[in-house]
PDB file of C-alpha atoms in Angstrom:
ATOM      1  CA  UNK Y   1      51.974-160.378 -53.634  1.00  0.00           C
ATOM      2  CA  UNK Y   2      48.397-159.791 -54.695  1.00  0.00           C
ATOM      3  CA  UNK Y   3      47.609-157.838 -51.531  1.00  0.00           C
ATOM      4  CA  UNK Y   4      47.314-154.114 -52.397  1.00  0.00           C
ATOM      5  CA  UNK Y   5      48.668-151.893 -49.570  1.00  0.00           C
ATOM      6  CA  UNK Y   6      47.051-148.464 -49.051  1.00  0.00           C
ATOM      7  CA  UNK Y   7      49.469-145.535 -48.824  1.00  0.00           C
ATOM      8  CA  UNK Y   8      48.298-144.373 -45.514  1.00  0.00           C
ATOM      9  CA  UNK Y   9      47.746-146.575 -42.395  1.00  0.00           C
ATOM     10  CA  UNK Y  10      46.508-146.372 -38.902  1.00  0.00           C
ATOM     11  CA  UNK Y  11      48.921-147.565 -36.215  1.00  0.00           C
ATOM     12  CA  UNK Y  12      47.085-149.219 -33.211  1.00  0.00           C
ATOM     13  CA  UNK Y  13      49.743-148.930 -30.530  1.00  0.00           C
ATOM     14  CA  UNK Y  14      48.302-145.566 -29.080  1.00  0.00           C
ATOM     15  CA  UNK Y  15      44.781-147.027 -28.705  1.00  0.00           C
ATOM     16  CA  UNK Y  16      46.492-149.846 -26.650  1.00  0.00           C
ATOM     17  CA  UNK Y  17      47.094-147.189 -24.078  1.00  0.00           C
ATOM     18  CA  UNK Y  18      50.686-146.507 -25.177  1.00  0.00           C
ATOM     19  CA  UNK Y  19      52.340-144.326 -22.350  1.00  0.00           C
ATOM     20  CA  UNK Y  20      48.894-143.015 -21.130  1.00  0.00           C
ATOM     21  CA  UNK Y  21      45.321-144.246 -21.018  1.00  0.00           C
ATOM     22  CA  UNK Y  22      42.778-143.782 -23.944  1.00  0.00           C
ATOM     23  CA  UNK Y  23      39.103-144.462 -23.319  1.00  0.00           C
ATOM     24  CA  UNK Y  24      37.181-146.862 -25.419  1.00  0.00           C
ATOM     25  CA  UNK Y  25      35.158-144.078 -26.786  1.00  0.00           C
ATOM     26  CA  UNK Y  26      38.510-142.063 -27.795  1.00  0.00           C
ATOM     27  CA  UNK Y  27      39.859-145.295 -29.560  1.00  0.00           C
ATOM     28  CA  UNK Y  28      36.630-145.833 -31.387  1.00  0.00           C
ATOM     29  CA  UNK Y  29      36.547-142.235 -32.540  1.00  0.00           C
ATOM     30  CA  UNK Y  30      40.142-142.375 -33.529  1.00  0.00           C
ATOM     31  CA  UNK Y  31      39.400-145.377 -35.909  1.00  0.00           C
ATOM     32  CA  UNK Y  32      36.158-143.741 -37.094  1.00  0.00           C
ATOM     33  CA  UNK Y  33      38.070-140.565 -37.987  1.00  0.00           C
ATOM     34  CA  UNK Y  34      40.642-142.665 -39.820  1.00  0.00           C
ATOM     35  CA  UNK Y  35      37.878-144.247 -41.822  1.00  0.00           C
ATOM     36  CA  UNK Y  36      36.297-141.075 -42.682  1.00  0.00           C
ATOM     37  CA  UNK Y  37      39.671-139.791 -43.823  1.00  0.00           C
ATOM     38  CA  UNK Y  38      39.859-142.703 -46.290  1.00  0.00           C
ATOM     39  CA  UNK Y  39      42.383-144.709 -44.283  1.00  0.00           C
ATOM     40  CA  UNK Y  40      42.063-148.406 -45.197  1.00  0.00           C
ATOM     41  CA  UNK Y  41      45.249-149.870 -43.726  1.00  0.00           C
ATOM     42  CA  UNK Y  42      45.104-150.768 -39.969  1.00  0.00           C
ATOM     43  CA  UNK Y  43      47.988-152.221 -37.894  1.00  0.00           C
ATOM     44  CA  UNK Y  44      47.903-153.710 -34.500  1.00  0.00           C
ATOM     45  CA  UNK Y  45      49.711-156.444 -32.246  1.00  0.00           C
ATOM     46  CA  UNK Y  46      49.114-158.523 -29.216  1.00  0.00           C
ATOM     47  CA  UNK Y  47      51.877-156.520 -27.609  1.00  0.00           C
ATOM     48  CA  UNK Y  48      49.970-153.276 -27.863  1.00  0.00           C
ATOM     49  CA  UNK Y  49      48.214-152.854 -24.436  1.00  0.00           C
ATOM     50  CA  UNK Y  50      48.265-156.721 -23.982  1.00  0.00           C
ATOM     51  CA  UNK Y  51      45.603-157.405 -26.504  1.00  0.00           C
ATOM     52  CA  UNK Y  52      43.652-154.177 -25.745  1.00  0.00           C
ATOM     53  CA  UNK Y  53      44.610-152.612 -29.214  1.00  0.00           C
ATOM     54  CA  UNK Y  54      43.362-155.692 -31.124  1.00  0.00           C
ATOM     55  CA  UNK Y  55      40.069-155.723 -29.105  1.00  0.00           C
ATOM     56  CA  UNK Y  56      39.401-152.075 -29.612  1.00  0.00           C
ATOM     57  CA  UNK Y  57      40.378-152.168 -33.315  1.00  0.00           C
ATOM     58  CA  UNK Y  58      38.315-155.226 -34.021  1.00  0.00           C
ATOM     59  CA  UNK Y  59      35.253-153.675 -32.422  1.00  0.00           C
ATOM     60  CA  UNK Y  60      35.673-150.464 -34.263  1.00  0.00           C
ATOM     61  CA  UNK Y  61      35.999-152.223 -37.584  1.00  0.00           C
ATOM     62  CA  UNK Y  62      33.150-154.660 -37.145  1.00  0.00           C
ATOM     63  CA  UNK Y  63      30.748-154.614 -40.073  1.00  0.00           C
ATOM     64  CA  UNK Y  64      33.242-152.860 -42.295  1.00  0.00           C
ATOM     65  CA  UNK Y  65      34.869-154.205 -45.346  1.00  0.00           C
ATOM     66  CA  UNK Y  66      37.434-153.160 -47.857  1.00  0.00           C
ATOM     67  CA  UNK Y  67      40.355-152.644 -45.556  1.00  0.00           C
ATOM     68  CA  UNK Y  68      43.705-154.247 -44.983  1.00  0.00           C
ATOM     69  CA  UNK Y  69      44.437-155.332 -41.452  1.00  0.00           C
ATOM     70  CA  UNK Y  70      47.780-156.542 -40.164  1.00  0.00           C
ATOM     71  CA  UNK Y  71      48.732-158.069 -36.704  1.00  0.00           C
ATOM     72  CA  UNK Y  72      51.805-159.659 -35.343  1.00  0.00           C
ATOM     73  CA  UNK Y  73      53.241-162.862 -33.799  1.00  0.00           C
ATOM     74  CA  UNK Y  74      56.035-163.688 -31.532  1.00  0.00           C
ATOM     75  CA  UNK Y  75      54.626-162.686 -28.137  1.00  0.00           C
ATOM     76  CA  UNK Y  76      51.826-164.961 -26.848  1.00  0.00           C
ATOM     77  CA  UNK Y  77      49.645-163.677 -24.015  1.00  0.00           C
ATOM     78  CA  UNK Y  78      49.274-165.952 -20.982  1.00  0.00           C
ATOM     79  CA  UNK Y  79      47.122-165.620 -17.858  1.00  0.00           C
ATOM     80  CA  UNK Y  80      48.687-164.895 -14.443  1.00  0.00           C
ATOM     81  CA  UNK Y  81      48.229-162.502 -11.614  1.00  0.00           C
ATOM     82  CA  UNK Y  82      46.818-159.131 -12.330  1.00  0.00           C
ATOM     83  CA  UNK Y  83      49.506-156.530 -12.572  1.00  0.00           C
ATOM     84  CA  UNK Y  84      50.254-153.221 -14.264  1.00  0.00           C
ATOM     85  CA  UNK Y  85      52.157-153.502 -17.605  1.00  0.00           C
ATOM     86  CA  UNK Y  86      55.874-152.954 -17.387  1.00  0.00           C
ATOM     87  CA  UNK Y  87      56.493-152.215 -21.158  1.00  0.00           C
ATOM     88  CA  UNK Y  88      55.041-148.780 -21.846  1.00  0.00           C
ATOM     89  CA  UNK Y  89      51.310-149.455 -21.820  1.00  0.00           C
ATOM     90  CA  UNK Y  90      48.991-147.949 -19.226  1.00  0.00           C
ATOM     91  CA  UNK Y  91      47.122-151.188 -18.641  1.00  0.00           C
ATOM     92  CA  UNK Y  92      46.548-153.373 -15.723  1.00  0.00           C
ATOM     93  CA  UNK Y  93      45.604-156.966 -16.615  1.00  0.00           C
ATOM     94  CA  UNK Y  94      46.063-160.651 -15.792  1.00  0.00           C
ATOM     95  CA  UNK Y  95      47.505-161.169 -19.227  1.00  0.00           C
ATOM     96  CA  UNK Y  96      51.410-161.306 -19.594  1.00  0.00           C
ATOM     97  CA  UNK Y  97      53.724-161.536 -22.579  1.00  0.00           C
ATOM     98  CA  UNK Y  98      55.766-164.643 -23.316  1.00  0.00           C
ATOM     99  CA  UNK Y  99      58.259-164.568 -26.254  1.00  0.00           C
ATOM    100  CA  UNK Y 100      57.538-167.593 -28.574  1.00  0.00           C
ATOM    101  CA  UNK Y 101      58.577-167.787 -32.143  1.00  0.00           C
ATOM    102  CA  UNK Y 102      57.937-171.558 -32.341  1.00  0.00           C
ATOM    103  CA  UNK Y 103      55.623-172.855 -35.019  1.00  0.00           C
ATOM    104  CA  UNK Y 104      52.989-173.829 -32.334  1.00  0.00           C
ATOM    105  CA  UNK Y 105      53.466-170.204 -30.789  1.00  0.00           C
ATOM    106  CA  UNK Y 106      52.870-168.617 -34.005  1.00  0.00           C
ATOM    107  CA  UNK Y 107      49.644-170.430 -34.578  1.00  0.00           C
ATOM    108  CA  UNK Y 108      48.468-169.986 -31.079  1.00  0.00           C
ATOM    109  CA  UNK Y 109      49.242-166.267 -31.198  1.00  0.00           C
ATOM    110  CA  UNK Y 110      47.383-165.758 -34.400  1.00  0.00           C
ATOM    111  CA  UNK Y 111      44.427-167.858 -33.126  1.00  0.00           C
ATOM    112  CA  UNK Y 112      44.174-165.724 -30.033  1.00  0.00           C
ATOM    113  CA  UNK Y 113      44.467-162.472 -32.111  1.00  0.00           C
ATOM    114  CA  UNK Y 114      41.630-163.529 -34.262  1.00  0.00           C
ATOM    115  CA  UNK Y 115      39.455-164.047 -31.250  1.00  0.00           C
ATOM    116  CA  UNK Y 116      40.248-160.663 -29.917  1.00  0.00           C
ATOM    117  CA  UNK Y 117      39.699-159.049 -33.398  1.00  0.00           C
ATOM    118  CA  UNK Y 118      36.475-160.971 -34.021  1.00  0.00           C
ATOM    119  CA  UNK Y 119      37.614-162.072 -37.401  1.00  0.00           C
ATOM    120  CA  UNK Y 120      38.239-165.362 -39.220  1.00  0.00           C
ATOM    121  CA  UNK Y 121      41.480-164.109 -40.889  1.00  0.00           C
ATOM    122  CA  UNK Y 122      43.757-161.184 -41.255  1.00  0.00           C
ATOM    123  CA  UNK Y 123      45.379-159.790 -44.318  1.00  0.00           C
ATOM    124  CA  UNK Y 124      48.965-159.480 -43.097  1.00  0.00           C
ATOM    125  CA  UNK Y 125      50.822-161.285 -40.307  1.00  0.00           C
ATOM    126  CA  UNK Y 126      54.314-159.995 -39.250  1.00  0.00           C
ATOM    127  CA  UNK Y 127      56.957-161.569 -37.185  1.00  0.00           C
ATOM    128  CA  UNK Y 128      57.372-158.964 -34.334  1.00  0.00           C
ATOM    129  CA  UNK Y 129      60.769-157.807 -32.944  1.00  0.00           C
ATOM    130  CA  UNK Y 130      62.679-161.085 -33.072  1.00  0.00           C
ATOM    131  CA  UNK Y 131      65.818-159.273 -32.229  1.00  0.00           C
ATOM    132  CA  UNK Y 132      67.069-161.899 -29.714  1.00  0.00           C
ATOM    133  CA  UNK Y 133      65.347-164.887 -31.382  1.00  0.00           C
ATOM    134  CA  UNK Y 134      66.711-164.512 -34.977  1.00  0.00           C
ATOM    135  CA  UNK Y 135      67.428-168.164 -35.607  1.00  0.00           C
ATOM    136  CA  UNK Y 136      64.128-169.546 -34.162  1.00  0.00           C
ATOM    137  CA  UNK Y 137      62.177-166.820 -36.121  1.00  0.00           C
ATOM    138  CA  UNK Y 138      63.857-167.834 -39.491  1.00  0.00           C
ATOM    139  CA  UNK Y 139      63.674-171.591 -38.666  1.00  0.00           C
ATOM    140  CA  UNK Y 140      60.270-171.888 -37.046  1.00  0.00           C
ATOM    141  CA  UNK Y 141      58.224-168.685 -37.221  1.00  0.00           C
ATOM    142  CA  UNK Y 142      58.702-168.036 -40.874  1.00  0.00           C
ATOM    143  CA  UNK Y 143      57.754-171.526 -42.048  1.00  0.00           C
ATOM    144  CA  UNK Y 144      54.624-171.479 -39.841  1.00  0.00           C
ATOM    145  CA  UNK Y 145      53.518-168.186 -41.326  1.00  0.00           C
ATOM    146  CA  UNK Y 146      54.275-169.439 -44.868  1.00  0.00           C
ATOM    147  CA  UNK Y 147      52.115-172.448 -44.221  1.00  0.00           C
ATOM    148  CA  UNK Y 148      49.258-170.196 -42.929  1.00  0.00           C
ATOM    149  CA  UNK Y 149      49.600-168.071 -46.059  1.00  0.00           C
ATOM    150  CA  UNK Y 150      49.279-171.259 -48.084  1.00  0.00           C
ATOM    151  CA  UNK Y 151      46.097-172.245 -46.048  1.00  0.00           C
ATOM    152  CA  UNK Y 152      44.584-168.855 -46.735  1.00  0.00           C
ATOM    153  CA  UNK Y 153      44.451-167.793 -43.067  1.00  0.00           C
ATOM    154  CA  UNK Y 154      46.483-164.843 -43.895  1.00  0.00           C
ATOM    155  CA  UNK Y 155      47.013-163.287 -47.325  1.00  0.00           C
ATOM    156  CA  UNK Y 156      50.650-161.999 -46.763  1.00  0.00           C
ATOM    157  CA  UNK Y 157      53.422-162.450 -44.374  1.00  0.00           C
ATOM    158  CA  UNK Y 158      56.492-160.421 -43.208  1.00  0.00           C
ATOM    159  CA  UNK Y 159      58.513-158.977 -40.424  1.00  0.00           C
ATOM    160  CA  UNK Y 160      58.044-155.904 -38.190  1.00  0.00           C
ATOM    161  CA  UNK Y 161      61.175-154.381 -36.428  1.00  0.00           C
ATOM    162  CA  UNK Y 162      62.950-151.310 -35.370  1.00  0.00           C
ATOM    163  CA  UNK Y 163      66.247-152.373 -37.023  1.00  0.00           C
ATOM    164  CA  UNK Y 164      67.094-153.161 -40.558  1.00  0.00           C
ATOM    165  CA  UNK Y 165      69.838-155.835 -40.560  1.00  0.00           C
ATOM    166  CA  UNK Y 166      67.829-158.877 -39.439  1.00  0.00           C
ATOM    167  CA  UNK Y 167      64.949-157.832 -41.829  1.00  0.00           C
ATOM    168  CA  UNK Y 168      67.679-157.897 -44.555  1.00  0.00           C
ATOM    169  CA  UNK Y 169      68.417-161.469 -43.688  1.00  0.00           C
ATOM    170  CA  UNK Y 170      64.670-162.344 -44.041  1.00  0.00           C
ATOM    171  CA  UNK Y 171      64.441-160.636 -47.396  1.00  0.00           C
ATOM    172  CA  UNK Y 172      67.500-162.624 -48.702  1.00  0.00           C
ATOM    173  CA  UNK Y 173      66.760-166.045 -47.120  1.00  0.00           C
ATOM    174  CA  UNK Y 174      62.921-166.361 -47.087  1.00  0.00           C
ATOM    175  CA  UNK Y 175      59.965-165.450 -49.254  1.00  0.00           C
ATOM    176  CA  UNK Y 176      58.192-162.827 -47.169  1.00  0.00           C
ATOM    177  CA  UNK Y 177      55.894-160.327 -48.736  1.00  0.00           C
ATOM    178  CA  UNK Y 178      56.336-157.289 -46.468  1.00  0.00           C
ATOM    179  CA  UNK Y 179      58.724-155.662 -44.060  1.00  0.00           C
ATOM    180  CA  UNK Y 180      57.351-153.040 -41.635  1.00  0.00           C
ATOM    181  CA  UNK Y 181      60.357-150.844 -40.744  1.00  0.00           C
ATOM    182  CA  UNK Y 182      60.040-148.416 -37.817  1.00  0.00           C
ATOM    183  CA  UNK Y 183      62.240-145.381 -37.443  1.00  0.00           C
ATOM    184  CA  UNK Y 184      64.978-146.419 -39.967  1.00  0.00           C
ATOM    185  CA  UNK Y 185      64.016-144.548 -42.963  1.00  0.00           C
ATOM    186  CA  UNK Y 186      63.112-141.113 -41.865  1.00  0.00           C
ATOM    187  CA  UNK Y 187      64.126-137.503 -42.355  1.00  0.00           C
ATOM    188  CA  UNK Y 188      66.769-138.070 -39.483  1.00  0.00           C
ATOM    189  CA  UNK Y 189      67.783-141.672 -39.900  1.00  0.00           C
ATOM    190  CA  UNK Y 190      68.206-143.293 -43.327  1.00  0.00           C
ATOM    191  CA  UNK Y 191      70.231-146.231 -41.973  1.00  0.00           C
ATOM    192  CA  UNK Y 192      67.740-148.613 -43.384  1.00  0.00           C
ATOM    193  CA  UNK Y 193      68.365-147.740 -46.988  1.00  0.00           C
ATOM    194  CA  UNK Y 194      70.428-151.000 -47.698  1.00  0.00           C
ATOM    195  CA  UNK Y 195      67.289-152.870 -46.717  1.00  0.00           C
ATOM    196  CA  UNK Y 196      64.960-150.770 -48.861  1.00  0.00           C
ATOM    197  CA  UNK Y 197      67.277-151.220 -51.839  1.00  0.00           C
ATOM    198  CA  UNK Y 198      67.161-154.940 -51.373  1.00  0.00           C
ATOM    199  CA  UNK Y 199      63.423-154.958 -50.982  1.00  0.00           C
ATOM    200  CA  UNK Y 200      63.032-152.882 -54.256  1.00  0.00           C
ATOM    201  CA  UNK Y 201      65.182-155.448 -56.071  1.00  0.00           C
ATOM    202  CA  UNK Y 202      63.267-158.450 -54.738  1.00  0.00           C
ATOM    203  CA  UNK Y 203      59.701-157.043 -54.965  1.00  0.00           C
ATOM    204  CA  UNK Y 204      59.380-156.968 -51.274  1.00  0.00           C
ATOM    205  CA  UNK Y 205      56.923-154.176 -50.048  1.00  0.00           C
ATOM    206  CA  UNK Y 206      58.006-151.834 -47.210  1.00  0.00           C
ATOM    207  CA  UNK Y 207      55.580-150.293 -44.709  1.00  0.00           C
ATOM    208  CA  UNK Y 208      57.269-147.344 -43.042  1.00  0.00           C
ATOM    209  CA  UNK Y 209      56.463-146.763 -39.445  1.00  0.00           C
ATOM    210  CA  UNK Y 210      57.817-144.502 -36.768  1.00  0.00           C
ATOM    211  CA  UNK Y 211      58.342-141.596 -39.316  1.00  0.00           C
ATOM    212  CA  UNK Y 212      58.335-139.090 -36.512  1.00  0.00           C
ATOM    213  CA  UNK Y 213      61.216-140.759 -34.504  1.00  0.00           C
ATOM    214  CA  UNK Y 214      59.146-141.069 -31.346  1.00  0.00           C
ATOM    215  CA  UNK Y 215      58.030-137.350 -31.486  1.00  0.00           C
ATOM    216  CA  UNK Y 216      61.202-135.623 -32.626  1.00  0.00           C
ATOM    217  CA  UNK Y 217      59.672-134.652 -36.085  1.00  0.00           C
ATOM    218  CA  UNK Y 218      55.948-134.414 -34.923  1.00  0.00           C
ATOM    219  CA  UNK Y 219      56.022-130.671 -34.582  1.00  0.00           C
ATOM    220  CA  UNK Y 220      57.731-127.690 -36.317  1.00  0.00           C
ATOM    221  CA  UNK Y 221      59.951-127.061 -33.113  1.00  0.00           C
ATOM    222  CA  UNK Y 222      62.070-130.223 -32.954  1.00  0.00           C
ATOM    223  CA  UNK Y 223      62.984-131.544 -29.491  1.00  0.00           C
ATOM    224  CA  UNK Y 224      62.186-134.017 -26.845  1.00  0.00           C
ATOM    225  CA  UNK Y 225      62.809-137.682 -27.673  1.00  0.00           C
ATOM    226  CA  UNK Y 226      64.438-139.591 -30.541  1.00  0.00           C
ATOM    227  CA  UNK Y 227      63.869-143.237 -30.515  1.00  0.00           C
ATOM    228  CA  UNK Y 228      62.230-143.033 -27.040  1.00  0.00           C
ATOM    229  CA  UNK Y 229      65.413-141.379 -25.349  1.00  0.00           C
ATOM    230  CA  UNK Y 230      66.469-137.750 -24.943  1.00  0.00           C
ATOM    231  CA  UNK Y 231      67.514-136.342 -28.358  1.00  0.00           C
ATOM    232  CA  UNK Y 232      71.185-135.250 -28.642  1.00  0.00           C
ATOM    233  CA  UNK Y 233      71.945-131.604 -29.265  1.00  0.00           C
ATOM    234  CA  UNK Y 234      73.326-132.495 -32.660  1.00  0.00           C
ATOM    235  CA  UNK Y 235      70.143-134.264 -33.776  1.00  0.00           C
ATOM    236  CA  UNK Y 236      68.004-131.303 -32.658  1.00  0.00           C
ATOM    237  CA  UNK Y 237      70.232-128.926 -34.495  1.00  0.00           C
ATOM    238  CA  UNK Y 238      69.895-131.034 -37.748  1.00  0.00           C
ATOM    239  CA  UNK Y 239      66.126-131.378 -37.299  1.00  0.00           C
ATOM    240  CA  UNK Y 240      65.892-127.556 -36.796  1.00  0.00           C
ATOM    241  CA  UNK Y 241      67.856-126.996 -40.063  1.00  0.00           C
ATOM    242  CA  UNK Y 242      65.558-129.417 -41.964  1.00  0.00           C
ATOM    243  CA  UNK Y 243      62.485-127.526 -40.462  1.00  0.00           C
ATOM    244  CA  UNK Y 244      64.026-124.190 -41.683  1.00  0.00           C
ATOM    245  CA  UNK Y 245      64.383-125.427 -45.200  1.00  0.00           C
ATOM    246  CA  UNK Y 246      60.888-126.846 -45.175  1.00  0.00           C
ATOM    247  CA  UNK Y 247      59.433-123.514 -43.879  1.00  0.00           C
ATOM    248  CA  UNK Y 248      61.003-121.641 -46.831  1.00  0.00           C
ATOM    249  CA  UNK Y 249      58.539-123.574 -49.027  1.00  0.00           C
ATOM    250  CA  UNK Y 250      55.499-123.303 -46.789  1.00  0.00           C
ATOM    251  CA  UNK Y 251      55.959-127.051 -45.606  1.00  0.00           C
ATOM    252  CA  UNK Y 252      55.718-128.113 -42.039  1.00  0.00           C
ATOM    253  CA  UNK Y 253      58.306-130.594 -40.527  1.00  0.00           C
ATOM    254  CA  UNK Y 254      55.771-133.288 -39.859  1.00  0.00           C
ATOM    255  CA  UNK Y 255      54.390-132.884 -43.317  1.00  0.00           C
ATOM    256  CA  UNK Y 256      57.779-133.558 -44.805  1.00  0.00           C
ATOM    257  CA  UNK Y 257      58.399-136.431 -42.377  1.00  0.00           C
ATOM    258  CA  UNK Y 258      55.266-138.265 -43.533  1.00  0.00           C
ATOM    259  CA  UNK Y 259      56.053-137.608 -47.133  1.00  0.00           C
ATOM    260  CA  UNK Y 260      59.711-138.522 -47.088  1.00  0.00           C
ATOM    261  CA  UNK Y 261      59.576-142.388 -46.895  1.00  0.00           C
ATOM    262  CA  UNK Y 262      57.184-142.659 -49.734  1.00  0.00           C
ATOM    263  CA  UNK Y 263      59.773-141.311 -52.073  1.00  0.00           C
ATOM    264  CA  UNK Y 264      61.611-144.690 -52.029  1.00  0.00           C
ATOM    265  CA  UNK Y 265      60.204-147.112 -54.610  1.00  0.00           C
ATOM    266  CA  UNK Y 266      60.172-149.950 -52.169  1.00  0.00           C
ATOM    267  CA  UNK Y 267      57.849-148.070 -49.646  1.00  0.00           C
ATOM    268  CA  UNK Y 268      54.182-148.752 -50.271  1.00  0.00           C
ATOM    269  CA  UNK Y 269      52.827-147.375 -47.130  1.00  0.00           C
ATOM    270  CA  UNK Y 270      53.335-145.380 -44.046  1.00  0.00           C
ATOM    271  CA  UNK Y 271      51.568-146.121 -40.762  1.00  0.00           C
ATOM    272  CA  UNK Y 272      51.016-143.361 -38.244  1.00  0.00           C
ATOM    273  CA  UNK Y 273      49.987-144.057 -34.702  1.00  0.00           C
ATOM    274  CA  UNK Y 274      47.147-141.790 -33.425  1.00  0.00           C
ATOM    275  CA  UNK Y 275      45.430-141.854 -29.977  1.00  0.00           C
ATOM    276  CA  UNK Y 276      42.488-139.525 -30.819  1.00  0.00           C
ATOM    277  CA  UNK Y 277      40.333-138.354 -33.580  1.00  0.00           C
ATOM    278  CA  UNK Y 278      42.133-134.892 -33.744  1.00  0.00           C
ATOM    279  CA  UNK Y 279      45.492-136.604 -34.302  1.00  0.00           C
ATOM    280  CA  UNK Y 280      44.032-138.699 -36.955  1.00  0.00           C
ATOM    281  CA  UNK Y 281      42.479-135.814 -38.839  1.00  0.00           C
ATOM    282  CA  UNK Y 282      45.735-133.733 -38.477  1.00  0.00           C
ATOM    283  CA  UNK Y 283      47.970-136.581 -39.888  1.00  0.00           C
ATOM    284  CA  UNK Y 284      45.599-137.429 -42.680  1.00  0.00           C
ATOM    285  CA  UNK Y 285      45.502-133.651 -43.819  1.00  0.00           C
ATOM    286  CA  UNK Y 286      49.294-133.474 -43.640  1.00  0.00           C
ATOM    287  CA  UNK Y 287      49.558-136.723 -45.721  1.00  0.00           C
ATOM    288  CA  UNK Y 288      47.428-135.212 -48.292  1.00  0.00           C
ATOM    289  CA  UNK Y 289      49.578-132.081 -48.955  1.00  0.00           C
ATOM    290  CA  UNK Y 290      52.229-132.421 -51.679  1.00  0.00           C
ATOM    291  CA  UNK Y 291      55.769-131.458 -50.767  1.00  0.00           C
ATOM    292  CA  UNK Y 292      57.481-129.346 -53.573  1.00  0.00           C
ATOM    293  CA  UNK Y 293      60.433-131.101 -55.164  1.00  0.00           C
ATOM    294  CA  UNK Y 294      62.531-128.094 -54.304  1.00  0.00           C
ATOM    295  CA  UNK Y 295      62.457-129.092 -50.736  1.00  0.00           C
ATOM    296  CA  UNK Y 296      63.960-132.390 -51.350  1.00  0.00           C
ATOM    297  CA  UNK Y 297      66.651-130.881 -53.740  1.00  0.00           C
ATOM    298  CA  UNK Y 298      67.712-128.255 -51.106  1.00  0.00           C
ATOM    299  CA  UNK Y 299      67.795-130.862 -48.208  1.00  0.00           C
ATOM    300  CA  UNK Y 300      69.905-133.094 -50.297  1.00  0.00           C
ATOM    301  CA  UNK Y 301      72.331-130.337 -51.510  1.00  0.00           C
ATOM    302  CA  UNK Y 302      72.721-129.128 -47.967  1.00  0.00           C
ATOM    303  CA  UNK Y 303      73.669-132.665 -46.805  1.00  0.00           C
ATOM    304  CA  UNK Y 304      70.764-132.751 -44.400  1.00  0.00           C
ATOM    305  CA  UNK Y 305      68.994-135.734 -45.889  1.00  0.00           C
ATOM    306  CA  UNK Y 306      70.234-138.527 -48.032  1.00  0.00           C
ATOM    307  CA  UNK Y 307      68.106-139.763 -50.893  1.00  0.00           C
ATOM    308  CA  UNK Y 308      68.349-142.985 -53.072  1.00  0.00           C
ATOM    309  CA  UNK Y 309      69.948-142.644 -56.431  1.00  0.00           C
TER     310      UNK Y 309
END
């Protein structure tokens, strides 16, 4: 794959009003702060706010160049009666999601995304969450994206999911370039390691997302949710032990959470979702701080984190 993936990316779900509203100005300021911090990888999807994230990101990036932009296919947006969204985004719109991993659905989805983004093409297109549509995604969505790659409509193609087993099939059975893996290679969950090892062997790039496990690792005092559900006592305890090791070396828990995935040779990038300029600047500053090797050595020796090799 000729497409170079920057190490740090901006995740566009929050500016699609994930969980709570974000104003147009806040969204623009978040993208501007990312740009000023040197971020050149931007990720979005039709799913994020029913097109709102794509529209806002496209507007904020208008007139700029030298960045990598990814969006996703698998959910087409269709007109209907206006209603509040029921999938976690604080929007009310007449657009509604429809699962569609057919070849025609992929092309329609990408065409609609390009209109919302205001662009003639995107760098990276990912099949999005085909958990319950695996066979159609393999038989129809993938060949459609491969054809679009050949046509030059996209430069690279891949898969974006919150699990690792189906992506492993794609890596073994297709010629994808990239896997975006959310929440399965983090300080608390290394279950995706078999996928990463296969990606490393086959030259497939990995973008790590969800590195905070939905907030569990976002502060120095772990708690709250893990994968968008209340965290178990055992997980909270392990996260606190990890935080204590980090603190002994002057490292914050979110700093370590950001740094951890990039230690694997298959991982080219991490994507961090941010809803305002302050969060962007905080995350960029944390990503720029090196984590001493002693942190990883102690975490491994205490059995708190597993590392490849």
